[in-house]
Tab-separated table of N, CA and C in Angstrom:
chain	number	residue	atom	x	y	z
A	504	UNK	N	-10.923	14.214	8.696
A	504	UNK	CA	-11.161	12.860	8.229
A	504	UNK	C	-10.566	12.655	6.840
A	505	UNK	N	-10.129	11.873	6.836
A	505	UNK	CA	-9.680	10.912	4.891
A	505	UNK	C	-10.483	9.899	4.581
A	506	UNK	N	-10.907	9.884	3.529
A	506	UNK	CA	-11.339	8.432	3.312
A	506	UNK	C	-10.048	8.189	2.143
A	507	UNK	N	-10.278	7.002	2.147
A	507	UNK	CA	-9.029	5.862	0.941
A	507	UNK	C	-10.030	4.986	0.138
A	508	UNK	N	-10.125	4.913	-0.805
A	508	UNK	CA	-10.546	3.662	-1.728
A	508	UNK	C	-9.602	3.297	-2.649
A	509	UNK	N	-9.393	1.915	-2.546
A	509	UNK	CA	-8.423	0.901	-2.785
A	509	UNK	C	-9.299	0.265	-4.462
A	510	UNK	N	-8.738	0.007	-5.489
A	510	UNK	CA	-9.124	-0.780	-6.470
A	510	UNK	C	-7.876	-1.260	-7.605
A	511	UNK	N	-8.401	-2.287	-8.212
A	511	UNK	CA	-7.010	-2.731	-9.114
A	511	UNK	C	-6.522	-4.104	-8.085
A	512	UNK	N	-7.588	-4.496	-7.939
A	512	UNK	CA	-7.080	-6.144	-7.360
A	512	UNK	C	-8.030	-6.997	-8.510
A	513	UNK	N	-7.414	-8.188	-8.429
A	513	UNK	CA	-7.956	-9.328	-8.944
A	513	UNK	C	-7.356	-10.244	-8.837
A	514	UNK	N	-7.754	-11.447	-10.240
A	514	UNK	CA	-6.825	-12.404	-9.780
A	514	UNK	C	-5.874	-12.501	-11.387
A	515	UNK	N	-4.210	-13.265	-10.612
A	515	UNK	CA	-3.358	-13.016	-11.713
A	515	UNK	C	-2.200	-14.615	-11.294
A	516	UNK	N	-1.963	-14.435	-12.493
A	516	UNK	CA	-0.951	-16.176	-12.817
A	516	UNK	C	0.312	-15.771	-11.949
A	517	UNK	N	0.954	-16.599	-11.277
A	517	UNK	CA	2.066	-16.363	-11.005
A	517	UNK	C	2.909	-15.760	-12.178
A	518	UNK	N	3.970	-14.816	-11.457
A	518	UNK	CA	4.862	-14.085	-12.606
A	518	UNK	C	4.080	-12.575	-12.955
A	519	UNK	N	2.624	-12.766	-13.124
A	519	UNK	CA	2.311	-11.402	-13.662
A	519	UNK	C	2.589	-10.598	-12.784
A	520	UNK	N	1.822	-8.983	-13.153
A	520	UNK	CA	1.736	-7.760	-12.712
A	520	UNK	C	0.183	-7.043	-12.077
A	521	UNK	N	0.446	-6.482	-11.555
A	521	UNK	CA	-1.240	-6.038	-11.280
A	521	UNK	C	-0.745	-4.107	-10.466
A	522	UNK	N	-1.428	-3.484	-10.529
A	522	UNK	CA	-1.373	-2.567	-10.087
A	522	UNK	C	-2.872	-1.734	-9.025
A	523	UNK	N	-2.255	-1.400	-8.001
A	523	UNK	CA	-3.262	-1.361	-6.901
A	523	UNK	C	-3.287	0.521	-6.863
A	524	UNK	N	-4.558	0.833	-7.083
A	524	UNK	CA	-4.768	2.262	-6.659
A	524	UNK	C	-5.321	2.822	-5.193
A	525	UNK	N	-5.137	3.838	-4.385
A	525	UNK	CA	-5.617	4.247	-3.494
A	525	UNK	C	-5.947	5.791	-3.690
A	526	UNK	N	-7.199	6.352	-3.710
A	526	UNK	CA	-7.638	7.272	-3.722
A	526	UNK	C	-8.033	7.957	-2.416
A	527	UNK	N	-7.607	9.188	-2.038
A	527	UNK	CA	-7.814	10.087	-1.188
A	527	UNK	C	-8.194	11.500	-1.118
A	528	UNK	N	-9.751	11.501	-0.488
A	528	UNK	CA	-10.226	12.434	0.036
A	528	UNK	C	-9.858	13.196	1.604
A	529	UNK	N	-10.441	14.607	1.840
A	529	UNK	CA	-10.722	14.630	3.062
A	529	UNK	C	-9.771	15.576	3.420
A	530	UNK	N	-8.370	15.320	3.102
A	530	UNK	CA	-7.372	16.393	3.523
A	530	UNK	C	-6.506	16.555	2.690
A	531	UNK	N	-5.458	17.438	2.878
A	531	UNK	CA	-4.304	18.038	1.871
A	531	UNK	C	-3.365	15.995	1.757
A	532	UNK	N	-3.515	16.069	0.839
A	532	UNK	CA	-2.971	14.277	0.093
A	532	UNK	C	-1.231	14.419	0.330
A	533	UNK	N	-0.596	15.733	0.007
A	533	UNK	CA	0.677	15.552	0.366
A	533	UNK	C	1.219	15.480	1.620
A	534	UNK	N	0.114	16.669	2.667
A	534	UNK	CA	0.829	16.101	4.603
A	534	UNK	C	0.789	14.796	4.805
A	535	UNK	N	0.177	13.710	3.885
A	535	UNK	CA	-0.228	12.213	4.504
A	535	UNK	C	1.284	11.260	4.064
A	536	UNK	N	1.275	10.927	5.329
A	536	UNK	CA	2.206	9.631	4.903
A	536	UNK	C	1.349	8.157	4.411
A	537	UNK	N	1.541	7.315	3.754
A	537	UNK	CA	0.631	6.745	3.037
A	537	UNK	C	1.207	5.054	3.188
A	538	UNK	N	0.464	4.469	3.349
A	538	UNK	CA	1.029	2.911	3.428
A	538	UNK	C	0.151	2.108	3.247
A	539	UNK	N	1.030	0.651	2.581
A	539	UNK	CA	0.260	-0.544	1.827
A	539	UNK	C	0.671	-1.847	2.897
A	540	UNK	N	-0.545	-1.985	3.218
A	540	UNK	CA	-0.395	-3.337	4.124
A	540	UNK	C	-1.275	-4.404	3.313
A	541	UNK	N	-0.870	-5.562	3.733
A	541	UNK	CA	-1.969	-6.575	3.360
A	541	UNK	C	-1.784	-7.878	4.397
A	542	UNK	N	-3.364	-8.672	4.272
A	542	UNK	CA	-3.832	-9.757	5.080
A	542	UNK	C	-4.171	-11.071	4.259
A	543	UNK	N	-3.498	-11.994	4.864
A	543	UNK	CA	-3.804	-13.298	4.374
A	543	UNK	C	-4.634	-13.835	5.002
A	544	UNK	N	-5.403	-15.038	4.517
A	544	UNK	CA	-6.314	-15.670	5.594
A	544	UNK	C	-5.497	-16.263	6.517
A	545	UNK	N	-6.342	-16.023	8.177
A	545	UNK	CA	-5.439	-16.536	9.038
A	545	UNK	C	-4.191	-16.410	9.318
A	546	UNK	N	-3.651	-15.360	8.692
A	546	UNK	CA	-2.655	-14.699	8.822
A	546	UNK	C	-2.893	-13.364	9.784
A	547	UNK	N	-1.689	-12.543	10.224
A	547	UNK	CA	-1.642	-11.155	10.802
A	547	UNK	C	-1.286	-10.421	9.707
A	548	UNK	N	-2.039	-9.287	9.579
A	548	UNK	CA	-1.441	-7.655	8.689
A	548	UNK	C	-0.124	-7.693	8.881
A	549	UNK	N	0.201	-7.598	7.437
A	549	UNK	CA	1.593	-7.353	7.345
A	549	UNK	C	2.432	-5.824	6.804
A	550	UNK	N	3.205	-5.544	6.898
A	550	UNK	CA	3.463	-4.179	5.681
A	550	UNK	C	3.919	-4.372	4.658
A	551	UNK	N	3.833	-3.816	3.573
A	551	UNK	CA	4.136	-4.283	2.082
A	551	UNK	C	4.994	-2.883	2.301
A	552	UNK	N	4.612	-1.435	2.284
A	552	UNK	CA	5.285	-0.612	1.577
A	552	UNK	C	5.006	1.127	2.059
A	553	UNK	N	5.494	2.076	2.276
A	553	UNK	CA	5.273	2.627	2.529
A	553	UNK	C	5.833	4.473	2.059
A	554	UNK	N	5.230	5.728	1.985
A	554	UNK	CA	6.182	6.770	1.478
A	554	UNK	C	5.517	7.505	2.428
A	555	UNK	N	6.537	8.845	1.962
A	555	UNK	CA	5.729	9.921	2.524
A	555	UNK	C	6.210	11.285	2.399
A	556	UNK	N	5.569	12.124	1.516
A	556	UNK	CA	6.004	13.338	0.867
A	556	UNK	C	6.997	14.334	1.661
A	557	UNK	N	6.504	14.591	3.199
A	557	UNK	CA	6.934	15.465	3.557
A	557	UNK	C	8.543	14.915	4.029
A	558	UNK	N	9.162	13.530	4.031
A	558	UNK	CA	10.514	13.258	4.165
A	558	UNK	C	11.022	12.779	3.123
A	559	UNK	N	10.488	12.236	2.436
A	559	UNK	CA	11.014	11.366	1.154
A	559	UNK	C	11.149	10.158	0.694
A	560	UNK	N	11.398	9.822	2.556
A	560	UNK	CA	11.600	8.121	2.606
A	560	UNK	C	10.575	7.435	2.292
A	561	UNK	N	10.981	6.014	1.716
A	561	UNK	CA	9.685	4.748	1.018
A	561	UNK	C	10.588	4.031	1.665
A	562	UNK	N	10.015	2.925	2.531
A	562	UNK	CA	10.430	1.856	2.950
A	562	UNK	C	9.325	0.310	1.991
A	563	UNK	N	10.221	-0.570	2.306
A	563	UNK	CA	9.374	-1.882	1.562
A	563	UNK	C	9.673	-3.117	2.826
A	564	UNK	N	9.036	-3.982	2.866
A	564	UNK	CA	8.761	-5.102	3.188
A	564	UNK	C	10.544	-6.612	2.888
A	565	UNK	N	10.616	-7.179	3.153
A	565	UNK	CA	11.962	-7.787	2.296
A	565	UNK	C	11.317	-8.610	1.509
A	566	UNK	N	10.336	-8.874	1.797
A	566	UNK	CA	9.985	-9.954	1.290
A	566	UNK	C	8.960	-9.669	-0.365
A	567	UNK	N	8.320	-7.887	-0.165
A	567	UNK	CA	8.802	-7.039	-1.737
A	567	UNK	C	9.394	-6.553	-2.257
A	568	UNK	N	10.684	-6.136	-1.570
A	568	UNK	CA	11.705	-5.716	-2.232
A	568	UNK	C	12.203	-5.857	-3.206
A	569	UNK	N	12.365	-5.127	-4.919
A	569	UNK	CA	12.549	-5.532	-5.960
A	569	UNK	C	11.147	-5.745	-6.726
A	570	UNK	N	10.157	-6.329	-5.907
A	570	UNK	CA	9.053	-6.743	-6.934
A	570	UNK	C	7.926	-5.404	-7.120
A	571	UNK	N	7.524	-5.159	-5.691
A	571	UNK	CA	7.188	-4.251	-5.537
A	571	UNK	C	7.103	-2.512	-5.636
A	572	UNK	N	6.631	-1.921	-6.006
A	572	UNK	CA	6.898	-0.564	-6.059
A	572	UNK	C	5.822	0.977	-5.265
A	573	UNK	N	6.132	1.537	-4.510
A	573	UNK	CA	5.297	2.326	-4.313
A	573	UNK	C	5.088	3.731	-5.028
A	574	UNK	N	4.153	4.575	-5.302
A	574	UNK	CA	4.718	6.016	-5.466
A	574	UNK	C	3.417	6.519	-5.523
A	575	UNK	N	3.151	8.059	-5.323
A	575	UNK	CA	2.139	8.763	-5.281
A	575	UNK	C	1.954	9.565	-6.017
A	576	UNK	N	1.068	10.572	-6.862
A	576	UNK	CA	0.928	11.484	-7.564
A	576	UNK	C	-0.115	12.408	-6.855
A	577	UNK	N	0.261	12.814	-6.217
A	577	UNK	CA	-0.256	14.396	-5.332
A	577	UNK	C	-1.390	14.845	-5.668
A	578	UNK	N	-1.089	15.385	-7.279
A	578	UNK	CA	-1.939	15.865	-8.514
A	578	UNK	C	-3.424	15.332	-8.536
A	579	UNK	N	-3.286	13.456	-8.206
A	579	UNK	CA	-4.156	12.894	-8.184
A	579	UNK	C	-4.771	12.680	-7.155
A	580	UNK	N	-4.196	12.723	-5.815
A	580	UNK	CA	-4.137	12.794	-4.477
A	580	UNK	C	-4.700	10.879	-4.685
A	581	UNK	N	-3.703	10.245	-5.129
A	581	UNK	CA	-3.798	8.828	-5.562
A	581	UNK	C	-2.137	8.286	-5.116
A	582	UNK	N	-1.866	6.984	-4.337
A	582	UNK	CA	-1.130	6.436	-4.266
A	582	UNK	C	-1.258	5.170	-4.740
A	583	UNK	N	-0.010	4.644	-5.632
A	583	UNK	CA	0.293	3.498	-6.734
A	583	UNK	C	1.309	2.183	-5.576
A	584	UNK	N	0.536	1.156	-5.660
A	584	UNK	CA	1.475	-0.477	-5.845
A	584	UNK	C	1.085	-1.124	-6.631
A	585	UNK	N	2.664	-0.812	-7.254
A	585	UNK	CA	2.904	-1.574	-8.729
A	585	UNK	C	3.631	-2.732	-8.161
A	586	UNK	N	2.863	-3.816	-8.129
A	586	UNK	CA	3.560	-4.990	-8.306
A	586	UNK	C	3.673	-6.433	-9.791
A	587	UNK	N	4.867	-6.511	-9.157
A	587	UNK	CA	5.611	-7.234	-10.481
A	587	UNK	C	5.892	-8.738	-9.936
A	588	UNK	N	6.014	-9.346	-11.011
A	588	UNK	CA	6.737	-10.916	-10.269
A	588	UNK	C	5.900	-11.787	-9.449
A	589	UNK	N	4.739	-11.109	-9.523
A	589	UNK	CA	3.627	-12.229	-8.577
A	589	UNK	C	4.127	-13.192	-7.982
A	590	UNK	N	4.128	-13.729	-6.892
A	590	UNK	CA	4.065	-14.940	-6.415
A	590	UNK	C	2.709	-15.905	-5.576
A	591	UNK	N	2.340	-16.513	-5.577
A	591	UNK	CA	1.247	-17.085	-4.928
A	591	UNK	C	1.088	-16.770	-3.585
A	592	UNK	N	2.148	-16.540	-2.646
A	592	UNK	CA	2.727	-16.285	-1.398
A	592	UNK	C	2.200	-14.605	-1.325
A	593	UNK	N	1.648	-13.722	-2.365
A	593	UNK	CA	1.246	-12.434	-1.925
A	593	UNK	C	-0.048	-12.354	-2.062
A	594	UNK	N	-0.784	-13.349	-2.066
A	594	UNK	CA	-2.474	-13.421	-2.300
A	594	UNK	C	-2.528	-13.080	-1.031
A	595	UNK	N	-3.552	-11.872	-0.562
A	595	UNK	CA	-4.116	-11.247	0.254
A	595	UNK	C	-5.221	-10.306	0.149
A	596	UNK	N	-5.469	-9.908	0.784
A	596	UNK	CA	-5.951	-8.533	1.085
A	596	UNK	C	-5.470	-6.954	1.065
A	597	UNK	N	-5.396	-6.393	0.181
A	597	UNK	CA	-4.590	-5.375	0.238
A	597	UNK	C	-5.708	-4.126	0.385
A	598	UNK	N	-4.873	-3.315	1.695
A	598	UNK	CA	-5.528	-2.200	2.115
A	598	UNK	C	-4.563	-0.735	2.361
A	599	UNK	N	-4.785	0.306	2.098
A	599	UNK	CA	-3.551	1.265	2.017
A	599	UNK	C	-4.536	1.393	3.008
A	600	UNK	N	-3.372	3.048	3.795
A	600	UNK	CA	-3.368	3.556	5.090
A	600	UNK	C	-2.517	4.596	5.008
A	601	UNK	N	-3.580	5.562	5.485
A	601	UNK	CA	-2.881	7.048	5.678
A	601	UNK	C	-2.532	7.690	7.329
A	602	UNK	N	-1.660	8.708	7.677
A	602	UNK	CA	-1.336	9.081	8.560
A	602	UNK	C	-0.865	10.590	8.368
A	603	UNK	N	-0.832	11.344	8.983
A	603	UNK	CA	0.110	12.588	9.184
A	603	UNK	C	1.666	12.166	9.601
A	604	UNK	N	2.042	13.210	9.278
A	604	UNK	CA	3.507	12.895	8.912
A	604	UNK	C	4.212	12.232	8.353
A	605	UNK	N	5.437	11.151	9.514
A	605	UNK	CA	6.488	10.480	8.880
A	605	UNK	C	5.104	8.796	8.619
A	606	UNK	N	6.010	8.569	7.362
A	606	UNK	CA	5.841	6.837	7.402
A	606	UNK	C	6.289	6.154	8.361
A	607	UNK	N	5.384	5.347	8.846
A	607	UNK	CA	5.782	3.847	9.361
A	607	UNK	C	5.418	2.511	9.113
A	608	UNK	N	6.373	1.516	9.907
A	608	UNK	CA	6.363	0.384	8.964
A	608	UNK	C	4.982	-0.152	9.896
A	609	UNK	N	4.673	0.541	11.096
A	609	UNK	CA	3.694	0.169	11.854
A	609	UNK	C	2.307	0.134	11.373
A	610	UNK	N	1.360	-0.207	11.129
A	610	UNK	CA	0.074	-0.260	10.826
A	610	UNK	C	-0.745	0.367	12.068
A	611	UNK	N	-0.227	0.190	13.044
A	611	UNK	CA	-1.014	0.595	14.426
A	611	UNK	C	-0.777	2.548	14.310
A	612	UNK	N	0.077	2.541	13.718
A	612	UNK	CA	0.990	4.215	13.708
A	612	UNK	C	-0.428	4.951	12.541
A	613	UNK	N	-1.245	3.911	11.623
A	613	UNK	CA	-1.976	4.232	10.788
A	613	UNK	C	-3.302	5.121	11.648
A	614	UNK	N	-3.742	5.997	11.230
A	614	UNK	CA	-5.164	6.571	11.507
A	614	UNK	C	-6.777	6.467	10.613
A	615	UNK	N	-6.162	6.287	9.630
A	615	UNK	CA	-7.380	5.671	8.111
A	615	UNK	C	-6.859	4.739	6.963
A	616	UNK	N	-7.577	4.257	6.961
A	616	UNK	CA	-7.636	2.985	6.562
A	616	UNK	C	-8.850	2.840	5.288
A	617	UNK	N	-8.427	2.231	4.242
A	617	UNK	CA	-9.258	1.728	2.836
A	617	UNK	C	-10.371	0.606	3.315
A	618	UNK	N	-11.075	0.240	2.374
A	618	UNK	CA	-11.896	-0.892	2.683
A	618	UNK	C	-11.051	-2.206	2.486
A	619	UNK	N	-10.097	-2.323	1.621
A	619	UNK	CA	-9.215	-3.371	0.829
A	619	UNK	C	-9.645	-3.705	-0.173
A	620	UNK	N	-8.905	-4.704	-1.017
A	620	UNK	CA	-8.803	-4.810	-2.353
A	620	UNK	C	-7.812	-6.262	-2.523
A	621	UNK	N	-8.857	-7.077	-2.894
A	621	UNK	CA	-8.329	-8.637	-3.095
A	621	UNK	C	-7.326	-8.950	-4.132
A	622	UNK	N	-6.509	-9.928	-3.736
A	622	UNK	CA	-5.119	-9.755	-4.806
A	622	UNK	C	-5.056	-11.388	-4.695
A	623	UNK	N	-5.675	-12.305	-5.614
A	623	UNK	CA	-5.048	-13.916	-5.723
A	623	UNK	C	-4.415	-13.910	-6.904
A	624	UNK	N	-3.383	-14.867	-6.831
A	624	UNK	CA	-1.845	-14.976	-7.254
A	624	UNK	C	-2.237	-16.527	-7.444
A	625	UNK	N	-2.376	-17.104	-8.935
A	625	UNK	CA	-2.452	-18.778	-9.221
A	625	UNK	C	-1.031	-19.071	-9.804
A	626	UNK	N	-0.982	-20.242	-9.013
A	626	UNK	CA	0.479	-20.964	-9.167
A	626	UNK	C	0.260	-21.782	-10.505
């Protein structure tokens, strides 16, 4: 089992920054591939971002590309989205998600899952 706890949401002006933590228990933090999805109201889960130690690859979303950033510190068995450039359009729900092995951009490919962590973006 893993658990994830998600914190570092709030609310922020368009343009700012905010940075989202995910903490992980439960198993070795580097076999996990690790991913940031988030939910709008009335919206479907989307993927924001994703890494994963044992290949290397980080994939992003297009629509964070540039603003967004992912990365992990092992040490901490903690994975970082640093986002930049706010837009009103990323107010959601943000929930990371762990897996064995490779990353995917799939959420369904996920096995544990955070509680989430609210992110409003004022225009």
């Amino acid at each position: 089992q893993v658990q994830l706890v998600e914190s570092g949401g709030g609310l922020v002006q368009a343009g700012g920054s905010l940075r989202l933590s995910c903490a992980a228990s439960g198993r070795t933090f580097s076999s996990l591939a690790m991913g940031w999805f988030r939910q709008a109201p009335g919206k479907e889960r989307e993927f924001v971002a994703a890494n994963s130690w044992s290949d290397g690859n980080t994939y992003y979303a297009d629509s964070v590309k540039g603003r967004f950033t992912i990365s992990r510190d092992n040490a901490k068995n903690t994975v970082y989205l640093q986002m930049n450039s706010l837009k009103p359009e990323d107010t959601a729900v943000y929930s990371c998600a762990a897996k064995a092995g490779w990353s995917s951009r799939n959420g369904n490919a996920y096995d544990y899952w955070g509680q989430g962590t609210q992110v409003t973006v004022s225009s």
